[in-house]
């Protein structure tokens, strides 16, 4: 189980949602469908979709439910806002999310769209825009790997060792993107450049925080939790640049 300190690393970037477990939880998560291409870093916006439930009045009860969700392989991502919600899992499109929701068979659950704003990067000249767009592809890479890895673990088509290898390779890819960005952007101190740098660092931290457990369900949960954080951090980033 990840400790509270690790879970709070990305809290400044995130909006939260929360949920109650049913016996069919694990079967529902895979969802099906291939990851669609996200284009928010170019000119168009994009969305991710979550299965969530709200209505918790007591944070202690919500945390207890979230822990149970994590033990079954769900993200169990909690946040307190106007309401307390928990997220089970993230999907790249509404069709996959609704298919998983149907499999879940939980009447109080719902699919929620997480909209990610478009940015034309008007603050950047042509060369800087090209460099920024290249760096922002970290999100597509990370979403795809985290999403497919969690689903493959859930379906038992891969084991933990294979999943850990996928995460290590992904981390190396994002580190390469980060290195190229830092090298190409040189001494540019624009606020938006700093935001992109922070997003790259944060995405690497999310991967580092994936639980190094030998329990398949908890490892799947940790991958899904990282994906939830990735989506909300991306949403925050695109609102700022």
GROMACS .gro file of C-alpha atoms in nm:
model
  241
    1UNK     CA    1   0.000   0.000   0.000
    2UNK     CA    2   0.143   0.340  -0.094
    3UNK     CA    3   0.185   0.573   0.199
    4UNK     CA    4   0.012   0.909   0.235
    5UNK     CA    5   0.325   1.108   0.160
    6UNK     CA    6   0.375   0.947  -0.179
    7UNK     CA    7   0.009   0.988  -0.272
    8UNK     CA    8   0.029   1.360  -0.200
    9UNK     CA    9   0.320   1.426  -0.441
   10UNK     CA   10   0.087   1.517  -0.725
   11UNK     CA   11  -0.206   1.647  -0.524
   12UNK     CA   12  -0.155   2.004  -0.648
   13UNK     CA   13  -0.224   1.886  -1.002
   14UNK     CA   14  -0.527   1.673  -0.938
   15UNK     CA   15  -0.903   1.684  -0.911
   16UNK     CA   16  -1.040   1.392  -0.721
   17UNK     CA   17  -1.319   1.138  -0.756
   18UNK     CA   18  -1.429   0.841  -0.537
   19UNK     CA   19  -1.611   0.501  -0.542
   20UNK     CA   20  -1.761   0.185  -0.378
   21UNK     CA   21  -1.648  -0.170  -0.467
   22UNK     CA   22  -1.864  -0.452  -0.599
   23UNK     CA   23  -1.776  -0.817  -0.643
   24UNK     CA   24  -1.747  -0.776  -1.021
   25UNK     CA   25  -1.488  -0.498  -0.998
   26UNK     CA   26  -1.191  -0.671  -1.157
   27UNK     CA   27  -1.384  -0.805  -1.454
   28UNK     CA   28  -1.516  -0.460  -1.532
   29UNK     CA   29  -1.185  -0.279  -1.552
   30UNK     CA   30  -1.046  -0.400  -1.882
   31UNK     CA   31  -1.302  -0.206  -2.081
   32UNK     CA   32  -1.171  -0.294  -2.424
   33UNK     CA   33  -1.093  -0.058  -2.703
   34UNK     CA   34  -0.765   0.083  -2.828
   35UNK     CA   35  -0.619   0.411  -2.714
   36UNK     CA   36  -0.717   0.691  -2.944
   37UNK     CA   37  -0.465   0.955  -3.045
   38UNK     CA   38  -0.469   1.260  -2.820
   39UNK     CA   39  -0.404   1.592  -2.988
   40UNK     CA   40  -0.441   1.854  -2.716
   41UNK     CA   41  -0.076   1.948  -2.750
   42UNK     CA   42  -0.132   2.041  -3.114
   43UNK     CA   43  -0.451   2.238  -3.178
   44UNK     CA   44  -0.743   2.020  -3.068
   45UNK     CA   45  -0.870   1.924  -2.725
   46UNK     CA   46  -0.908   1.572  -2.593
   47UNK     CA   47  -1.087   1.382  -2.319
   48UNK     CA   48  -1.038   1.088  -2.090
   49UNK     CA   49  -1.323   0.902  -1.921
   50UNK     CA   50  -1.349   0.763  -1.570
   51UNK     CA   51  -1.585   0.532  -1.389
   52UNK     CA   52  -1.664   0.692  -1.055
   53UNK     CA   53  -1.920   0.719  -0.779
   54UNK     CA   54  -1.991   1.006  -0.544
   55UNK     CA   55  -2.206   1.085  -0.247
   56UNK     CA   56  -1.973   0.996   0.039
   57UNK     CA   57  -2.034   1.217   0.342
   58UNK     CA   58  -1.763   1.061   0.555
   59UNK     CA   59  -1.398   1.066   0.440
   60UNK     CA   60  -1.315   0.773   0.670
   61UNK     CA   61  -1.575   0.558   0.497
   62UNK     CA   62  -1.452   0.675   0.157
   63UNK     CA   63  -1.094   0.582   0.246
   64UNK     CA   64  -1.205   0.241   0.366
   65UNK     CA   65  -1.389   0.184   0.039
   66UNK     CA   66  -1.089   0.308  -0.161
   67UNK     CA   67  -0.858   0.065   0.018
   68UNK     CA   68  -1.091  -0.221  -0.069
   69UNK     CA   69  -1.096  -0.106  -0.432
   70UNK     CA   70  -0.715  -0.100  -0.440
   71UNK     CA   71  -0.699  -0.453  -0.304
   72UNK     CA   72  -0.910  -0.564  -0.602
   73UNK     CA   73  -0.699  -0.382  -0.860
   74UNK     CA   74  -0.886  -0.052  -0.895
   75UNK     CA   75  -0.730   0.290  -0.870
   76UNK     CA   76  -0.919   0.383  -0.553
   77UNK     CA   77  -0.836   0.749  -0.609
   78UNK     CA   78  -0.997   0.975  -0.347
   79UNK     CA   79  -1.046   1.348  -0.326
   80UNK     CA   80  -1.248   1.591  -0.118
   81UNK     CA   81  -1.422   1.873  -0.302
   82UNK     CA   82  -1.784   1.980  -0.312
   83UNK     CA   83  -1.847   1.607  -0.287
   84UNK     CA   84  -1.633   1.303  -0.211
   85UNK     CA   85  -1.583   1.065  -0.504
   86UNK     CA   86  -1.356   0.770  -0.588
   87UNK     CA   87  -1.226   0.667  -0.931
   88UNK     CA   88  -1.210   0.302  -1.033
   89UNK     CA   89  -1.020   0.340  -1.359
   90UNK     CA   90  -0.955   0.570  -1.656
   91UNK     CA   91  -1.047   0.498  -2.018
   92UNK     CA   92  -0.944   0.666  -2.344
   93UNK     CA   93  -1.297   0.690  -2.484
   94UNK     CA   94  -1.657   0.687  -2.372
   95UNK     CA   95  -1.738   0.359  -2.544
   96UNK     CA   96  -1.475   0.168  -2.346
   97UNK     CA   97  -1.581   0.333  -2.022
   98UNK     CA   98  -1.950   0.258  -2.076
   99UNK     CA   99  -1.872  -0.103  -2.167
  100UNK     CA  100  -1.679  -0.141  -1.841
  101UNK     CA  101  -1.959   0.028  -1.648
  102UNK     CA  102  -2.210  -0.221  -1.788
  103UNK     CA  103  -1.986  -0.510  -1.683
  104UNK     CA  104  -1.951  -0.361  -1.338
  105UNK     CA  105  -2.325  -0.372  -1.282
  106UNK     CA  106  -2.317  -0.108  -1.007
  107UNK     CA  107  -2.624   0.113  -1.019
  108UNK     CA  108  -2.466   0.409  -0.843
  109UNK     CA  109  -2.162   0.421  -1.071
  110UNK     CA  110  -2.133   0.664  -1.359
  111UNK     CA  111  -1.900   0.756  -1.641
  112UNK     CA  112  -1.750   1.102  -1.615
  113UNK     CA  113  -1.568   1.285  -1.892
  114UNK     CA  114  -1.245   1.464  -1.805
  115UNK     CA  115  -1.194   1.735  -2.065
  116UNK     CA  116  -0.841   1.843  -2.150
  117UNK     CA  117  -0.818   2.188  -2.304
  118UNK     CA  118  -0.667   2.264  -2.641
  119UNK     CA  119  -0.366   2.491  -2.670
  120UNK     CA  120  -0.230   2.652  -2.985
  121UNK     CA  121   0.081   2.754  -2.793
  122UNK     CA  122   0.041   3.115  -2.908
  123UNK     CA  123   0.310   3.224  -2.663
  124UNK     CA  124   0.573   3.030  -2.858
  125UNK     CA  125   0.747   3.117  -3.181
  126UNK     CA  126   0.767   2.856  -3.457
  127UNK     CA  127   1.082   2.680  -3.335
  128UNK     CA  128   0.978   2.677  -2.970
  129UNK     CA  129   0.631   2.551  -3.064
  130UNK     CA  130   0.784   2.258  -3.252
  131UNK     CA  131   1.001   2.173  -2.951
  132UNK     CA  132   0.706   2.203  -2.710
  133UNK     CA  133   0.477   1.984  -2.921
  134UNK     CA  134   0.747   1.718  -2.930
  135UNK     CA  135   0.785   1.728  -2.552
  136UNK     CA  136   0.411   1.715  -2.491
  137UNK     CA  137   0.389   1.376  -2.657
  138UNK     CA  138   0.498   1.230  -2.320
  139UNK     CA  139   0.129   1.214  -2.230
  140UNK     CA  140   0.027   0.996  -2.523
  141UNK     CA  141   0.315   0.760  -2.452
  142UNK     CA  142   0.242   0.737  -2.081
  143UNK     CA  143  -0.136   0.704  -2.115
  144UNK     CA  144  -0.106   0.424  -2.370
  145UNK     CA  145   0.142   0.218  -2.170
  146UNK     CA  146  -0.026   0.263  -1.832
  147UNK     CA  147  -0.371   0.189  -1.974
  148UNK     CA  148  -0.271  -0.124  -2.165
  149UNK     CA  149  -0.045  -0.251  -1.887
  150UNK     CA  150  -0.323  -0.229  -1.630
  151UNK     CA  151  -0.567  -0.407  -1.860
  152UNK     CA  152  -0.317  -0.680  -1.945
  153UNK     CA  153  -0.244  -0.737  -1.578
  154UNK     CA  154  -0.615  -0.749  -1.505
  155UNK     CA  155  -0.674  -1.008  -1.777
  156UNK     CA  156  -0.363  -1.202  -1.665
  157UNK     CA  157  -0.218  -1.185  -2.016
  158UNK     CA  158   0.104  -1.054  -1.858
  159UNK     CA  159   0.260  -1.094  -1.516
  160UNK     CA  160   0.410  -0.841  -1.277
  161UNK     CA  161   0.763  -0.884  -1.410
  162UNK     CA  162   0.651  -0.805  -1.765
  163UNK     CA  163   0.449  -0.510  -1.638
  164UNK     CA  164   0.747  -0.372  -1.450
  165UNK     CA  165   0.957  -0.401  -1.765
  166UNK     CA  166   0.696  -0.202  -1.958
  167UNK     CA  167   0.702   0.069  -1.692
  168UNK     CA  168   1.084   0.084  -1.694
  169UNK     CA  169   1.087   0.121  -2.071
  170UNK     CA  170   0.822   0.394  -2.052
  171UNK     CA  171   1.021   0.580  -1.788
  172UNK     CA  172   1.329   0.569  -2.011
  173UNK     CA  173   1.126   0.704  -2.304
  174UNK     CA  174   0.995   0.997  -2.100
  175UNK     CA  175   1.342   1.067  -1.963
  176UNK     CA  176   1.464   1.087  -2.324
  177UNK     CA  177   1.182   1.329  -2.410
  178UNK     CA  178   1.271   1.536  -2.105
  179UNK     CA  179   1.641   1.538  -2.193
  180UNK     CA  180   1.572   1.646  -2.551
  181UNK     CA  181   1.339   1.921  -2.433
  182UNK     CA  182   1.589   2.059  -2.183
  183UNK     CA  183   1.864   2.052  -2.442
  184UNK     CA  184   1.662   2.210  -2.722
  185UNK     CA  185   1.489   2.477  -2.518
  186UNK     CA  186   1.819   2.605  -2.373
  187UNK     CA  187   1.778   2.922  -2.161
  188UNK     CA  188   1.414   2.995  -2.238
  189UNK     CA  189   1.258   3.102  -1.907
  190UNK     CA  190   0.897   3.149  -2.016
  191UNK     CA  191   0.646   3.043  -1.755
  192UNK     CA  192   0.490   2.795  -1.997
  193UNK     CA  193   0.827   2.628  -2.057
  194UNK     CA  194   0.866   2.583  -1.682
  195UNK     CA  195   0.519   2.428  -1.668
  196UNK     CA  196   0.613   2.173  -1.934
  197UNK     CA  197   0.934   2.092  -1.751
  198UNK     CA  198   0.735   2.034  -1.432
  199UNK     CA  199   0.492   1.808  -1.619
  200UNK     CA  200   0.778   1.594  -1.748
  201UNK     CA  201   0.935   1.567  -1.403
  202UNK     CA  202   0.597   1.484  -1.252
  203UNK     CA  203   0.525   1.208  -1.502
  204UNK     CA  204   0.858   1.044  -1.417
  205UNK     CA  205   0.778   1.075  -1.044
  206UNK     CA  206   0.443   0.904  -1.101
  207UNK     CA  207   0.617   0.607  -1.257
  208UNK     CA  208   0.870   0.595  -0.973
  209UNK     CA  209   0.583   0.584  -0.723
  210UNK     CA  210   0.417   0.277  -0.874
  211UNK     CA  211   0.405   0.023  -0.593
  212UNK     CA  212   0.694  -0.225  -0.606
  213UNK     CA  213   0.476  -0.505  -0.471
  214UNK     CA  214   0.461  -0.868  -0.575
  215UNK     CA  215   0.083  -0.865  -0.534
  216UNK     CA  216  -0.072  -0.845  -0.882
  217UNK     CA  217  -0.391  -0.669  -0.770
  218UNK     CA  218  -0.205  -0.402  -0.574
  219UNK     CA  219   0.039  -0.348  -0.859
  220UNK     CA  220  -0.251  -0.309  -1.103
  221UNK     CA  221  -0.410  -0.064  -0.862
  222UNK     CA  222  -0.091   0.138  -0.844
  223UNK     CA  223  -0.064   0.156  -1.223
  224UNK     CA  224  -0.426   0.274  -1.244
  225UNK     CA  225  -0.369   0.526  -0.968
  226UNK     CA  226  -0.072   0.668  -1.161
  227UNK     CA  227  -0.290   0.694  -1.471
  228UNK     CA  228  -0.554   0.894  -1.284
  229UNK     CA  229  -0.286   1.134  -1.163
  230UNK     CA  230  -0.139   1.159  -1.514
  231UNK     CA  231  -0.474   1.262  -1.660
  232UNK     CA  232  -0.545   1.530  -1.402
  233UNK     CA  233  -0.192   1.666  -1.420
  234UNK     CA  234  -0.228   1.690  -1.797
  235UNK     CA  235  -0.559   1.869  -1.758
  236UNK     CA  236  -0.395   2.120  -1.522
  237UNK     CA  237  -0.098   2.167  -1.755
  238UNK     CA  238  -0.310   2.238  -2.063
  239UNK     CA  239  -0.514   2.492  -1.866
  240UNK     CA  240  -0.192   2.681  -1.798
  241UNK     CA  241  -0.020   2.675  -2.136
   0.00000   0.00000   0.00000
